[in-house]
Short mmCIF file of N, CA and C in Angstrom, two decimals:
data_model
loop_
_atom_site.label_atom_id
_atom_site.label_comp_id
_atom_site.label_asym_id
_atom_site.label_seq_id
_atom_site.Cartn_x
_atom_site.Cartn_y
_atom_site.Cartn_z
N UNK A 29 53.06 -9.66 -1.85
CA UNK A 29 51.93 -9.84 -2.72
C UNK A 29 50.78 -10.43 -1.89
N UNK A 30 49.87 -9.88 -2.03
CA UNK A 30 48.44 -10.47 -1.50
C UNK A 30 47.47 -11.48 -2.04
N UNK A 31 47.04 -12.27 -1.29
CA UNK A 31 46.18 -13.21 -2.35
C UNK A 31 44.90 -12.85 -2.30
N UNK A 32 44.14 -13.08 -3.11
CA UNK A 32 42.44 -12.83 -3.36
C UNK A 32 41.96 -13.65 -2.34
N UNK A 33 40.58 -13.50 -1.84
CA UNK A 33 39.89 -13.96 -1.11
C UNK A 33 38.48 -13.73 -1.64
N UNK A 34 37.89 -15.10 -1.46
CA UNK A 34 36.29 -15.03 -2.52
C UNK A 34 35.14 -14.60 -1.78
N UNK A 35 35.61 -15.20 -0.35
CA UNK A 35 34.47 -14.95 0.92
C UNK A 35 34.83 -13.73 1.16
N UNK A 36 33.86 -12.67 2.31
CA UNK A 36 33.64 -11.73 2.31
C UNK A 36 34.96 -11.26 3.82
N UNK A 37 34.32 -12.57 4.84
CA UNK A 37 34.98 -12.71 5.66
C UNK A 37 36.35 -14.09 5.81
N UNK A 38 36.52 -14.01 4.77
CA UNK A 38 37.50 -15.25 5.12
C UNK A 38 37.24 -16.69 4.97
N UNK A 39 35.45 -16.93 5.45
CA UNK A 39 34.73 -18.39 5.62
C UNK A 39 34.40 -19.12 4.61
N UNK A 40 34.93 -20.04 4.40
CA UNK A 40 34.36 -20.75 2.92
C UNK A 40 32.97 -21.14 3.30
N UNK A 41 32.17 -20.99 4.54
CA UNK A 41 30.46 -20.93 4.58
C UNK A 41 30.03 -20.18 4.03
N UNK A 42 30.43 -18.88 4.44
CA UNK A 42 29.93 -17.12 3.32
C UNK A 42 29.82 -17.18 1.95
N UNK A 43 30.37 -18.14 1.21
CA UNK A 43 30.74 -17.85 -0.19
C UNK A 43 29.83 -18.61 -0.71
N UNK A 44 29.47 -17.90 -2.09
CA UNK A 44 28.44 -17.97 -2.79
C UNK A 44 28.42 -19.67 -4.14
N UNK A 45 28.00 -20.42 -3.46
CA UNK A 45 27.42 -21.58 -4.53
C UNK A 45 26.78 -21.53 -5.58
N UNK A 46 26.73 -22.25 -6.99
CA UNK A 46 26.11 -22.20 -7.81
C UNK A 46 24.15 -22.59 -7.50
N UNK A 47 24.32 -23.63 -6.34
CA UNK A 47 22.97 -23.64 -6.59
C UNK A 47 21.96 -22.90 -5.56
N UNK A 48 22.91 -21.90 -4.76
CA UNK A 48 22.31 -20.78 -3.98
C UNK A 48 21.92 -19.35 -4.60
N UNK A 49 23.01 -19.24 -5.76
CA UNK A 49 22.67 -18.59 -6.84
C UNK A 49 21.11 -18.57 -7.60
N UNK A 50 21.12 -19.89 -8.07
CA UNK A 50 19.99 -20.09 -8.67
C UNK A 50 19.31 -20.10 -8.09
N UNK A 51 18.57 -20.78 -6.80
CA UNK A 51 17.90 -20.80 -5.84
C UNK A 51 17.25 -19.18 -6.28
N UNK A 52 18.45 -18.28 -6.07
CA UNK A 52 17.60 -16.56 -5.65
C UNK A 52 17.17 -16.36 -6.41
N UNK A 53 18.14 -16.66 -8.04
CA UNK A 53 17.09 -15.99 -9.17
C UNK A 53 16.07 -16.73 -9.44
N UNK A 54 15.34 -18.38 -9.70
CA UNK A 54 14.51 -18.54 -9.32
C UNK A 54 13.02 -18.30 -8.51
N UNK A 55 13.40 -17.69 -7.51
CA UNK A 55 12.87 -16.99 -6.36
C UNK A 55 12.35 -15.55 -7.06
N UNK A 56 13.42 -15.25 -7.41
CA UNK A 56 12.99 -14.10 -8.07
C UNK A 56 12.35 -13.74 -9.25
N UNK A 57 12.17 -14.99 -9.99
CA UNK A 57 11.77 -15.25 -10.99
C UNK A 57 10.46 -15.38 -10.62
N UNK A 58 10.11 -16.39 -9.67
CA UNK A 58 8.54 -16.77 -9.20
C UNK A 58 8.20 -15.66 -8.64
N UNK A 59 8.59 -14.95 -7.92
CA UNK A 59 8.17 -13.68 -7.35
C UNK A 59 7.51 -12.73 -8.43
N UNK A 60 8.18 -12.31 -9.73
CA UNK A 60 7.81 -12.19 -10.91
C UNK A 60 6.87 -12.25 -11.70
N UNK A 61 6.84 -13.66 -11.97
CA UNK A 61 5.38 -14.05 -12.53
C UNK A 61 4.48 -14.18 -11.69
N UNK A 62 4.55 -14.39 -10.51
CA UNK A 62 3.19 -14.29 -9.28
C UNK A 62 2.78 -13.06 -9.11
N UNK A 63 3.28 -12.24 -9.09
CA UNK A 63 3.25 -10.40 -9.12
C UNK A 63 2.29 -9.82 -10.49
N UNK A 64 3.22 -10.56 -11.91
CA UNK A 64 2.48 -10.43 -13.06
C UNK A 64 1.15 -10.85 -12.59
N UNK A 65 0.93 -12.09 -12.44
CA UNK A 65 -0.62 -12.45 -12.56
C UNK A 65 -1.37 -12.44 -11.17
N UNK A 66 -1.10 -12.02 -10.63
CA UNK A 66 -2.20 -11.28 -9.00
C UNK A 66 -1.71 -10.08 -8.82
N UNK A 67 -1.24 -9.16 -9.71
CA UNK A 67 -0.86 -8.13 -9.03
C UNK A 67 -1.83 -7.10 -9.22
N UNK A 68 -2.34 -6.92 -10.17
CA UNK A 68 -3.69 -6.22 -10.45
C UNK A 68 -4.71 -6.15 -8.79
N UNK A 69 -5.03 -7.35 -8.31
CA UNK A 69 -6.00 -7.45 -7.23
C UNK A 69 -5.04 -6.71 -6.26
N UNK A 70 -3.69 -6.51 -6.09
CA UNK A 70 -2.97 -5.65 -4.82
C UNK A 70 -3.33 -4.18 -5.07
N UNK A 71 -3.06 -3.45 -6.25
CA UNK A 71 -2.95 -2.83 -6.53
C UNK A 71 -4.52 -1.80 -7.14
N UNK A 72 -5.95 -2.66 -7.18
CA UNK A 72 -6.50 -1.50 -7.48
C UNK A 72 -7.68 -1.61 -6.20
N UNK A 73 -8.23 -0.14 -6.13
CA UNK A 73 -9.01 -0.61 -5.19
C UNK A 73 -10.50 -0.48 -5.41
N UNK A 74 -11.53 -1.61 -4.85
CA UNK A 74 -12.68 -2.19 -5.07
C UNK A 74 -13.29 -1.46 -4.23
N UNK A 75 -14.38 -1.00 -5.09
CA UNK A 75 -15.24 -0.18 -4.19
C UNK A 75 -14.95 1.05 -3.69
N UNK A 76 -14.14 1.95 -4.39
CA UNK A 76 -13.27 3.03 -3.89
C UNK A 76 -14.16 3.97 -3.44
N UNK A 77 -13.80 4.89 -3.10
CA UNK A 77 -14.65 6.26 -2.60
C UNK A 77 -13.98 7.24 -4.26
N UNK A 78 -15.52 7.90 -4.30
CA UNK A 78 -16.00 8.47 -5.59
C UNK A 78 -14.71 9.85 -5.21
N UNK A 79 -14.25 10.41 -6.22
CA UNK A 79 -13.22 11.23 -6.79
C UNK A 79 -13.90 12.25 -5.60
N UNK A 80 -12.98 13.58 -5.03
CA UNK A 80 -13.06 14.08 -4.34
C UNK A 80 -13.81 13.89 -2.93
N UNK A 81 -13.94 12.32 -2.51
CA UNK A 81 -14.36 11.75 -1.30
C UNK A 81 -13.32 11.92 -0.25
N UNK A 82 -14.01 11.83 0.63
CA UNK A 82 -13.18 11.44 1.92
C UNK A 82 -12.66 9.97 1.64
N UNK A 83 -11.37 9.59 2.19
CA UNK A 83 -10.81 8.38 2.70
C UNK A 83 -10.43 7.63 4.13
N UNK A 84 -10.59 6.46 4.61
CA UNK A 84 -10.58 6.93 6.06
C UNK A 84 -9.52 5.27 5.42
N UNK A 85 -8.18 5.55 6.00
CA UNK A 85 -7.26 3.98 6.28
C UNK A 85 -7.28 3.95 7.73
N UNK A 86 -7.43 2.61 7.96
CA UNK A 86 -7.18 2.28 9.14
C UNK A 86 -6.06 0.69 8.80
N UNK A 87 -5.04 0.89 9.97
CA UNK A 87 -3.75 -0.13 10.16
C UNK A 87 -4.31 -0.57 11.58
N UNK A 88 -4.40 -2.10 11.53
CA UNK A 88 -4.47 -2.63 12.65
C UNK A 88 -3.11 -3.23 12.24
N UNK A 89 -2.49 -2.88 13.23
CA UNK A 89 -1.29 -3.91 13.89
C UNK A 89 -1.06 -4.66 14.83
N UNK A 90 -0.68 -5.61 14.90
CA UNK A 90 -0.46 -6.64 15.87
C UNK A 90 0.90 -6.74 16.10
N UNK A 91 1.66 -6.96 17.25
CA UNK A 91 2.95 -7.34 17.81
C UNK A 91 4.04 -7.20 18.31
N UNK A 92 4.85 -6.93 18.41
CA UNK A 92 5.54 -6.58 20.01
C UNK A 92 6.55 -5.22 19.66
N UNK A 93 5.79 -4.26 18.67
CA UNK A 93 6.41 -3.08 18.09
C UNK A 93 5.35 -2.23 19.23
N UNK A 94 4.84 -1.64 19.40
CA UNK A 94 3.99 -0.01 19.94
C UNK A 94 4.59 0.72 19.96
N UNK A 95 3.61 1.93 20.72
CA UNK A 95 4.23 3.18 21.21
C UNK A 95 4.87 3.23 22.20
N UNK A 96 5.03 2.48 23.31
CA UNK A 96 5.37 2.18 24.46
C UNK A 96 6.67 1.57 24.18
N UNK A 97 6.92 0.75 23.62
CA UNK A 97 8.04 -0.79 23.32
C UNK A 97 9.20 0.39 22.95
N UNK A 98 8.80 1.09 21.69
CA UNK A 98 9.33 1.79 20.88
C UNK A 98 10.53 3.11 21.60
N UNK A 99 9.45 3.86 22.39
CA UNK A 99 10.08 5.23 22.77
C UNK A 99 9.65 5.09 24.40
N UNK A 100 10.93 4.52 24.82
CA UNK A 100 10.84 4.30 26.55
C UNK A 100 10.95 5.33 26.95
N UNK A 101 10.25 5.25 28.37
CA UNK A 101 10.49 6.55 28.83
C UNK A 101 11.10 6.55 30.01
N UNK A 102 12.80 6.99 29.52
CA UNK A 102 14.18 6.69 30.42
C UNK A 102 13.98 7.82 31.14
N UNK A 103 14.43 7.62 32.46
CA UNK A 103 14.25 8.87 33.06
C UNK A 103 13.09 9.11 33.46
N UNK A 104 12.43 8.98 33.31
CA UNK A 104 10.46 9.41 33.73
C UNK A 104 9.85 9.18 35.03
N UNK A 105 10.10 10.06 36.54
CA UNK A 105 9.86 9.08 37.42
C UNK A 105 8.68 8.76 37.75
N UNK A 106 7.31 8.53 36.64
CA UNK A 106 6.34 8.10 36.06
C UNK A 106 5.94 7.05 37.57
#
């Protein structure tokens, strides 16, 4: 016969507490109502370009992702 095990791995660190529980839904709760009441300003856009306009997005990114970092070039006797 086998016994149950609550942790995932064995560790009684892994296993889930009542007030880590709450902690998330909490979290998730504030996440929630902060979303409800600023979410409008994420979501519409100010000053848009008039219906059949051009759109131009631009992404500035910052940080240690690129094109370079990303897709080395193994082999390349560059």
């Amino acid at each position: 016969m086998t016994t149950h095990n609550d942790a995932v791995c064995g560790c009684p660190d892994f296993r889930t507490s009542r007030r880590t529980f709450l902690k998330g839904v909490g979290a998730a709760a504030g996440a929630g109502v902060f979303t409800s009441l600023v979410g409008d300003v994420f979501t519409e856009a100010h000053g848009g370009a008039p219906k059949g306009g051009s759109v131009l997005v631009v992404l500035s990114l910052r940080g240690g992702s690129d094109g370079l970092s990303l897709v080395v070039p193994h082999g390349d006797p560059g």
